[in-house]
XYZ file of C-alpha atoms in Angstrom:
595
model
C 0.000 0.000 0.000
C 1.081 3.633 -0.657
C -0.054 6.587 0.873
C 1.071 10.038 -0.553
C 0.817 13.465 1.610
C 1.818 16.914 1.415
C 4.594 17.402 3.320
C 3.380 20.221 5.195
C 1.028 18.607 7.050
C 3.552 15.671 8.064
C 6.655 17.385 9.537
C 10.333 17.044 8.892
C 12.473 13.901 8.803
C 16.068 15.905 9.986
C 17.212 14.939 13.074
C 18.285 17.921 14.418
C 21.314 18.396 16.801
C 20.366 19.167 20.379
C 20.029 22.548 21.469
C 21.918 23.160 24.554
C 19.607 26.805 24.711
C 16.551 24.715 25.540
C 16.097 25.153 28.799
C 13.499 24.223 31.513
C 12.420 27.819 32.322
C 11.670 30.809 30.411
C 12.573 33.174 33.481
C 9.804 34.920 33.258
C 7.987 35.319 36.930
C 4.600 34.506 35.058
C 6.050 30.901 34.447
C 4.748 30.480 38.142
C 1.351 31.642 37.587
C 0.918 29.522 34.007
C 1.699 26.204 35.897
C 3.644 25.069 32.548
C 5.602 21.850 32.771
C 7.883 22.751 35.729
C 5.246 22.376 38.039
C 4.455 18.701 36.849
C 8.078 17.229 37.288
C 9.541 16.051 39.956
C 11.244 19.040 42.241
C 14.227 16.656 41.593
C 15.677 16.714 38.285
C 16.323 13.441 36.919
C 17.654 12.587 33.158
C 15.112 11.650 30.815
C 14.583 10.171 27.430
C 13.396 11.875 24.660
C 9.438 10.199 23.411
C 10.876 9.898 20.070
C 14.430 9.307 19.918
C 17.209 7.748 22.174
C 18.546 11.383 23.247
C 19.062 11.989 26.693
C 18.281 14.970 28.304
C 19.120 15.836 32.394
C 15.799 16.304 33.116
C 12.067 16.073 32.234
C 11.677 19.495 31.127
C 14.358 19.595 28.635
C 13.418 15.953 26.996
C 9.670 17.707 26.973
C 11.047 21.423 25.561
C 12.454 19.174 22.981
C 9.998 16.824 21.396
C 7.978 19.914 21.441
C 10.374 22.144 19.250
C 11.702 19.307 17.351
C 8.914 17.021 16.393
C 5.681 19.293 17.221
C 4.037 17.433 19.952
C 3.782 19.403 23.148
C 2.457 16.774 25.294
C 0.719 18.869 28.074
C -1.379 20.412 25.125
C -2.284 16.971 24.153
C -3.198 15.510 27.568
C -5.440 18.666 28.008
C -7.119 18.480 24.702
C -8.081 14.737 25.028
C -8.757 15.868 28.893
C -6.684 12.771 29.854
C -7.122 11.371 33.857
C -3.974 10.473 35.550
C -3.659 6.439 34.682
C -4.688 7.414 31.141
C -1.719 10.156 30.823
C 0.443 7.076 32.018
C -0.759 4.546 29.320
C -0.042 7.454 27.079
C 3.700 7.767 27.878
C 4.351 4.309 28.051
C 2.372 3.822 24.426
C 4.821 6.154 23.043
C 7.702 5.073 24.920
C 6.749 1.484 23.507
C 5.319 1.353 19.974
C 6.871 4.512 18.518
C 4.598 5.981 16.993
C 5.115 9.307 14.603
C 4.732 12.051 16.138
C 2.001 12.906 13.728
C 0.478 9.741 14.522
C 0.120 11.025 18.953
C -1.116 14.486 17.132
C -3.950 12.434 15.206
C -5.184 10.454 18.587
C -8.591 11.078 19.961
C -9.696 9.639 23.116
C -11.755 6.415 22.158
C -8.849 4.838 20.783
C -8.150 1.663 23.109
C -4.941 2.150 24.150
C -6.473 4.967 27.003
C -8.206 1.650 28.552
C -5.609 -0.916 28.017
C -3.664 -2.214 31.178
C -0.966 -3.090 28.716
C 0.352 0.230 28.573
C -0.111 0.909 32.631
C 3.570 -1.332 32.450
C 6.134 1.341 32.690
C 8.772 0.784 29.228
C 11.866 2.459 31.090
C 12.229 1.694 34.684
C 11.787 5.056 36.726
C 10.513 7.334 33.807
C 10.698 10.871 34.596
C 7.715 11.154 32.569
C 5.621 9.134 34.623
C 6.015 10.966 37.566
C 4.593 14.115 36.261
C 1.473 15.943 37.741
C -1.175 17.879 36.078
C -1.000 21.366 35.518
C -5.323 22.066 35.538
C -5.383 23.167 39.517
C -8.528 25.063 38.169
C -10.499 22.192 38.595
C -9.786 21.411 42.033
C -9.910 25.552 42.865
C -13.664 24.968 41.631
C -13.710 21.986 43.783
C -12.934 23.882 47.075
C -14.590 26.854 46.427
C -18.183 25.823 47.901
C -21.524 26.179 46.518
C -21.973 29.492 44.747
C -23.156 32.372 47.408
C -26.058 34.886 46.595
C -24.369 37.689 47.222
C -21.398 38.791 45.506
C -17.644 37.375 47.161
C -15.691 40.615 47.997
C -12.830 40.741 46.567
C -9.675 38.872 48.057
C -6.688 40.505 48.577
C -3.170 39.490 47.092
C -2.375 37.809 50.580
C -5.896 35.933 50.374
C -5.462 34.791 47.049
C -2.029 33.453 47.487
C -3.221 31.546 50.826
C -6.070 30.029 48.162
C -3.708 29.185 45.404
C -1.171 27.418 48.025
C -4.218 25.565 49.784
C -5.663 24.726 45.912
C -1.618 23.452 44.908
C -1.319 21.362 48.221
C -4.619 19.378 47.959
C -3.673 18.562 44.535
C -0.189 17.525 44.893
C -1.296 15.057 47.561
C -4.098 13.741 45.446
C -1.433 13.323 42.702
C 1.005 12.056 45.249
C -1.201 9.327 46.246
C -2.460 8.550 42.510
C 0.901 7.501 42.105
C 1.719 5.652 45.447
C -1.176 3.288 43.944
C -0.144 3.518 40.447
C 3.321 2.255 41.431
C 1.819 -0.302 43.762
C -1.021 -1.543 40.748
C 2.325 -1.860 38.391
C 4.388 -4.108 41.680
C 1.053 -6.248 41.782
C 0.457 -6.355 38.047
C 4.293 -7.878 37.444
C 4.144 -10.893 39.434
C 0.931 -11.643 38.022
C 1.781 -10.829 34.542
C 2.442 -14.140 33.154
C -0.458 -15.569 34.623
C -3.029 -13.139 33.447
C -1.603 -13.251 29.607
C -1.947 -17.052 29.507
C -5.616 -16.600 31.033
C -6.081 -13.726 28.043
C -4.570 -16.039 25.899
C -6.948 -18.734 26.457
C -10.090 -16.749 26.682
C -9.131 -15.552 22.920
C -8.469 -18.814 21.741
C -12.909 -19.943 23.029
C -15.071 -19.510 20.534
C -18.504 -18.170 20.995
C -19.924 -21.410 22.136
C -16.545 -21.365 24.322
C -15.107 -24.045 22.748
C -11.177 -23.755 22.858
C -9.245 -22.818 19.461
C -6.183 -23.495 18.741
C -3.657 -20.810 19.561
C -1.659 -19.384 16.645
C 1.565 -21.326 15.785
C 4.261 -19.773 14.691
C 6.872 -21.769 15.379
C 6.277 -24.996 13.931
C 6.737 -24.892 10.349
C 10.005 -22.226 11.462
C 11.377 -25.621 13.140
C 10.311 -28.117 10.347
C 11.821 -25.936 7.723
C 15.236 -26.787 9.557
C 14.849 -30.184 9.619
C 15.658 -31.314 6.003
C 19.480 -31.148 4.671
C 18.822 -28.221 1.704
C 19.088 -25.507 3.849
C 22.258 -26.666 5.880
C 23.942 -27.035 2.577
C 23.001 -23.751 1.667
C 24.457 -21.872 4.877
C 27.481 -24.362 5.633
C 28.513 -23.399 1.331
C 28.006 -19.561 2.126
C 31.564 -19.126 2.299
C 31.575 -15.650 3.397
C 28.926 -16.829 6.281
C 30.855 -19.703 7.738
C 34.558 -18.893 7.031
C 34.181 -15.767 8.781
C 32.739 -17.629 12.144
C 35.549 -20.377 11.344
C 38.165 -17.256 11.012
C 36.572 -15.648 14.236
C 36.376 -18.778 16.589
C 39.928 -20.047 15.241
C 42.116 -17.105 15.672
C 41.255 -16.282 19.079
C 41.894 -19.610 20.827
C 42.696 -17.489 23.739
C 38.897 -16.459 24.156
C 37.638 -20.310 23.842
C 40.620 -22.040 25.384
C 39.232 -23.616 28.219
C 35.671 -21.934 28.148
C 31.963 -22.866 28.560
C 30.019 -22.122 25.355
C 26.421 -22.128 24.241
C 25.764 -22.425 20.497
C 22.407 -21.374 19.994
C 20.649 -22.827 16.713
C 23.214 -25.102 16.522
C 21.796 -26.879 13.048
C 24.412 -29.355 12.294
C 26.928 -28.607 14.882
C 28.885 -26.811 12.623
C 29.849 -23.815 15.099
C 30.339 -26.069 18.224
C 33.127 -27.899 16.194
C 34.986 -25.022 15.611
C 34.118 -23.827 19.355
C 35.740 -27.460 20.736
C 38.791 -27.190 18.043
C 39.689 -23.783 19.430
C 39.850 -25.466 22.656
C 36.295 -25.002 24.124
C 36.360 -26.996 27.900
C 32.572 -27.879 27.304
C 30.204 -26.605 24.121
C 26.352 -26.823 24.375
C 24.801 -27.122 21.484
C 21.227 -26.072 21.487
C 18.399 -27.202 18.705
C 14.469 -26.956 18.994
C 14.558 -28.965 15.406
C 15.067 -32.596 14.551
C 18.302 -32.068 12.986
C 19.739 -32.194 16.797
C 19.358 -35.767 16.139
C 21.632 -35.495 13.476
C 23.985 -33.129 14.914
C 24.408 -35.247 18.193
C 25.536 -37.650 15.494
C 27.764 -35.643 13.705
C 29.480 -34.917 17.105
C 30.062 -38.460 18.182
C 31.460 -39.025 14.693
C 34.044 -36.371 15.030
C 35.083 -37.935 18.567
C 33.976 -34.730 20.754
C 30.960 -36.458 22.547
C 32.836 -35.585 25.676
C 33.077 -32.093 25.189
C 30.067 -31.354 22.764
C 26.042 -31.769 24.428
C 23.892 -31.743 21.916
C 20.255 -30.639 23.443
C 16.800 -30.777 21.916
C 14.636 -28.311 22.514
C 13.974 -24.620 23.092
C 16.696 -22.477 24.315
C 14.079 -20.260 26.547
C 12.968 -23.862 27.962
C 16.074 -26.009 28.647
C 18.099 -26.424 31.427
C 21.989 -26.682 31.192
C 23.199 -29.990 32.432
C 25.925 -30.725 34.778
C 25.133 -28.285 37.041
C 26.098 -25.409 34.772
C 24.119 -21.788 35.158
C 26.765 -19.429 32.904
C 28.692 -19.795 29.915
C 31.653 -17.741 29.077
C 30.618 -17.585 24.994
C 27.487 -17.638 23.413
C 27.448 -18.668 19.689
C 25.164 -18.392 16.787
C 23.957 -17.866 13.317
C 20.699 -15.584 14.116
C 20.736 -13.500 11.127
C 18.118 -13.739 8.765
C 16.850 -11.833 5.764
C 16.804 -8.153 6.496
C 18.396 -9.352 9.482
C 15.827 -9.587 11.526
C 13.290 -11.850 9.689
C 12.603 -14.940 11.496
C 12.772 -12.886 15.191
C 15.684 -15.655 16.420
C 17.761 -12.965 17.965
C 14.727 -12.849 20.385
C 15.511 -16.772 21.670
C 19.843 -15.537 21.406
C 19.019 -12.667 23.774
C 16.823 -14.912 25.887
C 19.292 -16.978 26.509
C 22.072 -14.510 26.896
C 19.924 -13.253 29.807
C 19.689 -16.874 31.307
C 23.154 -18.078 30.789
C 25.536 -15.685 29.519
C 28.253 -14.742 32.689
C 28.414 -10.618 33.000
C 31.491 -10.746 31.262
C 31.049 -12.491 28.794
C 31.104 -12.541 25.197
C 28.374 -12.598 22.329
C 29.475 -13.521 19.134
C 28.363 -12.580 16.917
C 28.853 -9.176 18.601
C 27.341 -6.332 16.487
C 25.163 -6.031 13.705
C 24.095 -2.348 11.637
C 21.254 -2.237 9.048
C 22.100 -0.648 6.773
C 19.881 1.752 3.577
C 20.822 2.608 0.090
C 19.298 3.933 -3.197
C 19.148 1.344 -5.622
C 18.640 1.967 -9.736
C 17.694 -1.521 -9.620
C 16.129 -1.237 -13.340
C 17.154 -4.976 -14.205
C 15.629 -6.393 -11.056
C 12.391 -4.196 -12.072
C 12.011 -5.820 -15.636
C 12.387 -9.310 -14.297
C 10.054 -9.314 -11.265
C 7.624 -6.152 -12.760
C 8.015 -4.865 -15.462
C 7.611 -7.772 -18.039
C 4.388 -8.470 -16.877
C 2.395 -5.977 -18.555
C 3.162 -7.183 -21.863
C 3.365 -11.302 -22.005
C 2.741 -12.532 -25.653
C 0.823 -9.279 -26.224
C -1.516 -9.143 -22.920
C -1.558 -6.676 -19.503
C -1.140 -9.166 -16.978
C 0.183 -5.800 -14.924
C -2.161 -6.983 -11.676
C 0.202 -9.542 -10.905
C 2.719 -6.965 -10.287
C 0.857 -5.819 -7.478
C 1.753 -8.051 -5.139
C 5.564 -7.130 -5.407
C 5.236 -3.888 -4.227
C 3.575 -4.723 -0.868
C 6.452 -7.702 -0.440
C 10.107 -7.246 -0.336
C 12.143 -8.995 -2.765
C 15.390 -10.866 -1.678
C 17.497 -10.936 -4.133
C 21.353 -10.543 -5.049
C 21.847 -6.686 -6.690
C 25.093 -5.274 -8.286
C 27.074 -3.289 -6.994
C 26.702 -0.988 -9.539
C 23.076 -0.135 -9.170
C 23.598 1.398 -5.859
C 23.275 5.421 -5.965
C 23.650 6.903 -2.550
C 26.046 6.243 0.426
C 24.780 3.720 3.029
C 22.929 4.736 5.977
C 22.717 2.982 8.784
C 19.472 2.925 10.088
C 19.910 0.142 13.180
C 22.933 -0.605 15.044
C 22.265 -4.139 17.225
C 24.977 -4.231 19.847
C 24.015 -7.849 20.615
C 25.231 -7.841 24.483
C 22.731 -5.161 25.523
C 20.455 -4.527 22.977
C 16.257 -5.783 24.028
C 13.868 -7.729 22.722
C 11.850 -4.211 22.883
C 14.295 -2.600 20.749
C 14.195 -4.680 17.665
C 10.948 -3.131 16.530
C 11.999 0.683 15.628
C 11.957 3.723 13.724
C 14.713 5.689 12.484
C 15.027 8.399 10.164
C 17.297 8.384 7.142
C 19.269 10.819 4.836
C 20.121 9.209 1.765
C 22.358 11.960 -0.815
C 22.163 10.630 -4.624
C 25.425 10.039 -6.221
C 24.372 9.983 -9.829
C 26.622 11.436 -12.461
C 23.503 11.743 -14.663
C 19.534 11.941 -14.393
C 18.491 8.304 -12.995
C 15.195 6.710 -12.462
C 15.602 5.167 -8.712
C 13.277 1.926 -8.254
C 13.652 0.505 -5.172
C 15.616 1.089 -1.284
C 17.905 -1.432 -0.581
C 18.895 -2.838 2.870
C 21.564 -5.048 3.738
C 23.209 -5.628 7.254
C 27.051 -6.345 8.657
C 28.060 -8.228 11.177
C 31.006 -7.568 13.514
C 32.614 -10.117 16.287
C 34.518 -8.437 18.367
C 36.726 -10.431 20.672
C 35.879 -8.389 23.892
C 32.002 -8.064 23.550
C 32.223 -4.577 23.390
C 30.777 -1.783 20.425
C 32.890 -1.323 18.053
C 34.630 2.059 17.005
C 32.623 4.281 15.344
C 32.969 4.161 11.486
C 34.491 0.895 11.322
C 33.597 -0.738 8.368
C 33.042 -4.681 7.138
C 35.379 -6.509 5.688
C 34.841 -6.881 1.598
C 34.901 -10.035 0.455
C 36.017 -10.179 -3.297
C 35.164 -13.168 -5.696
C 38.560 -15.151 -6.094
C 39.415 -14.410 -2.716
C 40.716 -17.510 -0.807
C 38.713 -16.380 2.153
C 38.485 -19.920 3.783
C 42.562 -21.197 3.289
C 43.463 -20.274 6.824
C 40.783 -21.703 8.450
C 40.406 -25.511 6.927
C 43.252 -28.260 7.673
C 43.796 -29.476 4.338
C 42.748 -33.073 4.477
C 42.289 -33.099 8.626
C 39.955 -35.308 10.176
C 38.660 -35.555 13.594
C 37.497 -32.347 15.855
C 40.945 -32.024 17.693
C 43.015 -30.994 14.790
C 44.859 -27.785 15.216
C 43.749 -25.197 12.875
C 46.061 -23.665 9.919
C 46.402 -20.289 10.356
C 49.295 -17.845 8.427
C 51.842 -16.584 10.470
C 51.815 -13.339 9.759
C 48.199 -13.199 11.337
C 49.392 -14.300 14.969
C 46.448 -14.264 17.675
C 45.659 -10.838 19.018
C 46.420 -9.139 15.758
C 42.759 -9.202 14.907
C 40.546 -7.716 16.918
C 37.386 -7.993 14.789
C 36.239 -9.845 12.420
C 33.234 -9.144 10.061
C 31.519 -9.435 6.738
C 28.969 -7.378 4.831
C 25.528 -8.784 3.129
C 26.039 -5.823 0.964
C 26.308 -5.606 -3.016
C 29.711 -4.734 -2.597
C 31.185 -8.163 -0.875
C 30.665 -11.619 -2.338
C 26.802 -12.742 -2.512
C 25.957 -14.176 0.518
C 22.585 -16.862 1.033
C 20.983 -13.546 2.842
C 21.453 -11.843 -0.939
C 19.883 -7.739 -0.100
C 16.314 -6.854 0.535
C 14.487 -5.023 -2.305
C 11.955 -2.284 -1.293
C 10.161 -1.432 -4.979
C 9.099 2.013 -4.983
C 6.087 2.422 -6.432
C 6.686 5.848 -7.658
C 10.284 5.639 -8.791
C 12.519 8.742 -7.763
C 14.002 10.683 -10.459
C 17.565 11.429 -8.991
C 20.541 13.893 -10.098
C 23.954 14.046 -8.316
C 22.875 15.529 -4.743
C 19.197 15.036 -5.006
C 17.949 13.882 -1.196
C 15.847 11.430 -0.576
C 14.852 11.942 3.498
C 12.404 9.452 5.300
C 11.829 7.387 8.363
C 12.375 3.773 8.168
C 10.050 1.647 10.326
C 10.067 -2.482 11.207
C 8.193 -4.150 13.777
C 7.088 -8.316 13.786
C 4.074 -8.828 11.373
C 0.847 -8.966 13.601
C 0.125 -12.004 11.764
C 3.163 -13.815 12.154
C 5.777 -13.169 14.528
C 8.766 -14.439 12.414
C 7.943 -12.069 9.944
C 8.424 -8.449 9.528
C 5.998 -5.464 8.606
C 7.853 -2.189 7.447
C 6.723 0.873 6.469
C 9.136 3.873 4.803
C 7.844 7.326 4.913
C 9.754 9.647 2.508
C 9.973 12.963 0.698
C 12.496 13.844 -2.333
C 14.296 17.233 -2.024
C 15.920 18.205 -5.467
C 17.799 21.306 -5.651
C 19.234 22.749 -2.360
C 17.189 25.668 -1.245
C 13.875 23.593 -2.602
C 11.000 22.564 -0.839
C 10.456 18.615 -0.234
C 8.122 17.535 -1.976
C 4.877 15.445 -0.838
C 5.856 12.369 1.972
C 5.018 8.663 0.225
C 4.513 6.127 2.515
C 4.735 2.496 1.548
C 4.096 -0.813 3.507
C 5.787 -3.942 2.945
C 5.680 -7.114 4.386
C 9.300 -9.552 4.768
C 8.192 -13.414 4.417
């Protein structure tokens, strides 16, 4: 679907710098008598998160002054025009703070939408929110509250002094009511999380009766994910990306240091592949986790390769199991998450699970870091093959099936050469402290053309690296993949030509001693040797006409598909600024799904 509006009445994509000038007071001694934000933040200033980025400000105020002067939503003007109550201003924040939602989108809400009654959103996102803790700024209500039935004869006329004592009394009563509004908020929310499991498998089931209250079957959406694993195609396909499992091989093998006598978890182990290199590198004990019948095979695979007493294979669900042997940390965890647009499938949601369970404090995630990254593609090939020859096939418009491409994204391999803009990255997963919260986003996007000539533009492009660093920790800013060229002998100093048997020592060059390399990574991108995750295709269906410096500006959202959890629903909201100095022209929104 594609939506198309003038850009006026949608707002700017920039992401504008922080203004150190914002400040929480305008000095002005009527500030006192408007009651504007001040007075509904704590006396205590505490730092606070922007509502619509991940900017940090030192207090309430300024993260408020902010989203109001940089994306138009003044939030007191919006609790007072849908004349929100104290638990509903609550759901409000935390809605924000959880779905993201444009800031055009909070603008459009009205009061009968059912997030105001849902206790969902009465579970704080960020633990102490500064934003939760605010108080309402209408003490006119509870002045008309105090003031007594109306008299018959006129009320002389109070003095300063009287209506100062009046003002104070009004302020009191209502900070204590809002005092004690939250004292019970905060104890609902203590009550509400130890219950919380229960109640959404009680929710779960009454959803699943029908109206005669029969019991449905709750959706599946794991089942055919594990199936899909079980059958030897796809192993082939992944153990033959060489890019995909050299680089693991290169990473595990050249820091024998880091594995050397460690406890690691391989999550998704597949065939075992990983673990192997994890117990050649001189692993003390490697758990291999599965929830699909190829454990069976991999347990096999294992005893075949004589490392049955340092490889456990176990079946089943990594948010389920139970390490054996006693053992409640590892030192590594292991695995090949990724999946098309990297996050298709959601199985960085088990990795982090079980880097929560199992994974020591100082331990190491590998891989470590992932970006998502955005480009302009030409893509004009692509277009002919998947759209543009259907509207004439042996002389008919069979155009309608073209449809469907539009609202899907395309995997496919692209050339190098049809890229037109620098990438962007629009996600950056640091993979030992990123949350399952924070893999459904928005981020805006600047993308600059680098044409030489007038090009038609079909489709955004999104590919992702991945990074394993040897310490756990980010990675310097700016540092890019490694490239992996065609001809390349990318795997020669990670396979023992003709070993056999787990404990063989790898072959490694001796110019690249251990240490030297710090981190290892690969790109997805058109650039590097095609990987089995090729790039993800977004078909515009309004292509952009592009010259050198044209600027295509937009937000880039993903969240898991409603439908199906292992899929992904994006939407990109964009406008196409020509010239510098002209105006951007109208926003198009399109939706895709990833399946």
């Amino acid at each position: 679907m594609t939506i198309r509006l003038p850009h006026s009445a949608y707002g700017d994509f920039t992401e504008p710098e922080h203004d150190p000038e914002i400040s929480s007071s305008s000095g002005s001694e009527d500030d006192a008598e408007d009651n504007n934000f001040d007075d509904w933040v704590s006396d205590e200033a505490q730092p606070c998160k922007s509502l619509f980025e991940e900017k940090t400000f030192p207090s309430a105020v300024e993260a408020l002054a902010y989203d109001k002067a940089t994306h138009g939503v003044d939030l007191e003007t919006v609790f007072g025009k849908l004349s929100l109550d104290f638990l509903q201003r609550i759901r409000l924040v935390n809605y924000i703070r959880k779905e993201k939602p444009a800031p055009a989108d909070v603008l459009s809400l009205t009061r009968e939408v059912p997030l105001f009654s849902s206790d969902e959103y009465l579970i704080p996102v960020l633990e102490d929110d500064p934003l939760l803790q605010i108080q309402t700024d209408d003490w006119s209500d509870e002045e008309d509250t105090n003031a007594g039935p109306s008299s018959k004869q006129p009320a002389a006329e109070p003095t300063d002094l009287e209506s100062a004592i009046q003002k104070v009394h009004a302020l009191e009563i209502q900070v204590a009511k809002e005092r004690q509004e939250l004292l019970d908020y905060r104890s609902f929310i203590g009550e509400r999380l130890n219950v919380a499991s229960i109640i959404e498998q009680v929710r779960e089931s009454e959803a699943a009766a029908g109206p005669s209250g029969a019991q449905e079957p709750l959706r599946d959406d794991d089942s055919h994910y594990f199936q899909s694993y079980e059958e030897n195609d796809i192993h082939a396909v992944m153990i033959q990306d060489k890019v995909r499992t050299a680089t693991y091989a290169n990473f595990i093998l050249s820091h024998p240091s880091l594995f050397r006598d460690a406890v690691v978890l391989d999550v998704g182990c597949g065939t075992g592949i990983l673990s192997l290199f994890a117990a050649r590198a001189g692993a003390k004990r490697v758990f291999a986790v599965d929830a699909s019948d190829i454990a069976e095979k991999a347990e096999k695979i294992v005893k075949d390769n004589g490392l049955s007493d340092v490889i456990t294979v176990i079946r089943g669900k990594v948010e389920d199991i139970t390490l054996p042997e006693g053992v409640t940390q590892v030192d590594i965890i292991i695995s090949e998450w990724m999946g098309y647009a990297l996050l298709y499938e959601s199985m960085l949601d088990s990795v982090l699970r079980a880097r929560d369970r199992f994974l020591k404090p100082e331990g190491v995630m590998a891989p470590s870091q992932c970006q998502m990254v955005l480009t302009l593609c030409e893509g004009s090939e692509l277009f002919k093959e998947r759209i543009g020859f259907w509207g004439d096939v042996y002389g008919f418009d069979l155009s309608t099936m073209a449809d469907v491409v539009y609202d899907n994204a395309v995997v496919d391999v692209v050339s190098p050469e049809t890229l037109l803009s620098d990438p962007y990255v629009v996600k950056d997963l640091h993979i030992g402290s990123i949350t399952t919260s924070q893999l459904s986003f928005s981020s805006t996007f600047t993308l600059t053309s680098t044409a030489s000539r007038r090009t038609k533009v079909h489709a955004l492009l999104l590919y992702f690296d991945t990074f394993f660093a040897s310490d756990g920790l980010p990675i310097p800013h700016g540092t890019k993949p490694l490239i992996v060229k065609a001809g390349e002998g990318i795997l020669a100093e990670v396979w023992p030509v003709g070993a056999h048997g787990g404990r063989t020592k790898p072959v490694r060059r001796t110019s690249q001693g251990e240490g030297l390399r710090k981190v290892t990574s690969f790109s997805t991108g058109p650039e590097s040797f095609p990987t089995h995750w090729k790039q993800t295709v977004f078909f515009l269906r309004d292509p952009i006409v592009v010259d050198e410096g044209t600027v295509v500006a937009g937000t880039f959202h993903c969240k898991k598909s409603d439908t199906n959890s292992r899929e992904l629903d994006v939407e990109i909201h964009y406008t196409v600024k020509s010239e510098e100095g002209d105006a951007p022209g109208d926003v198009i929104i399109q939706i895709y799904k990833v399946r």
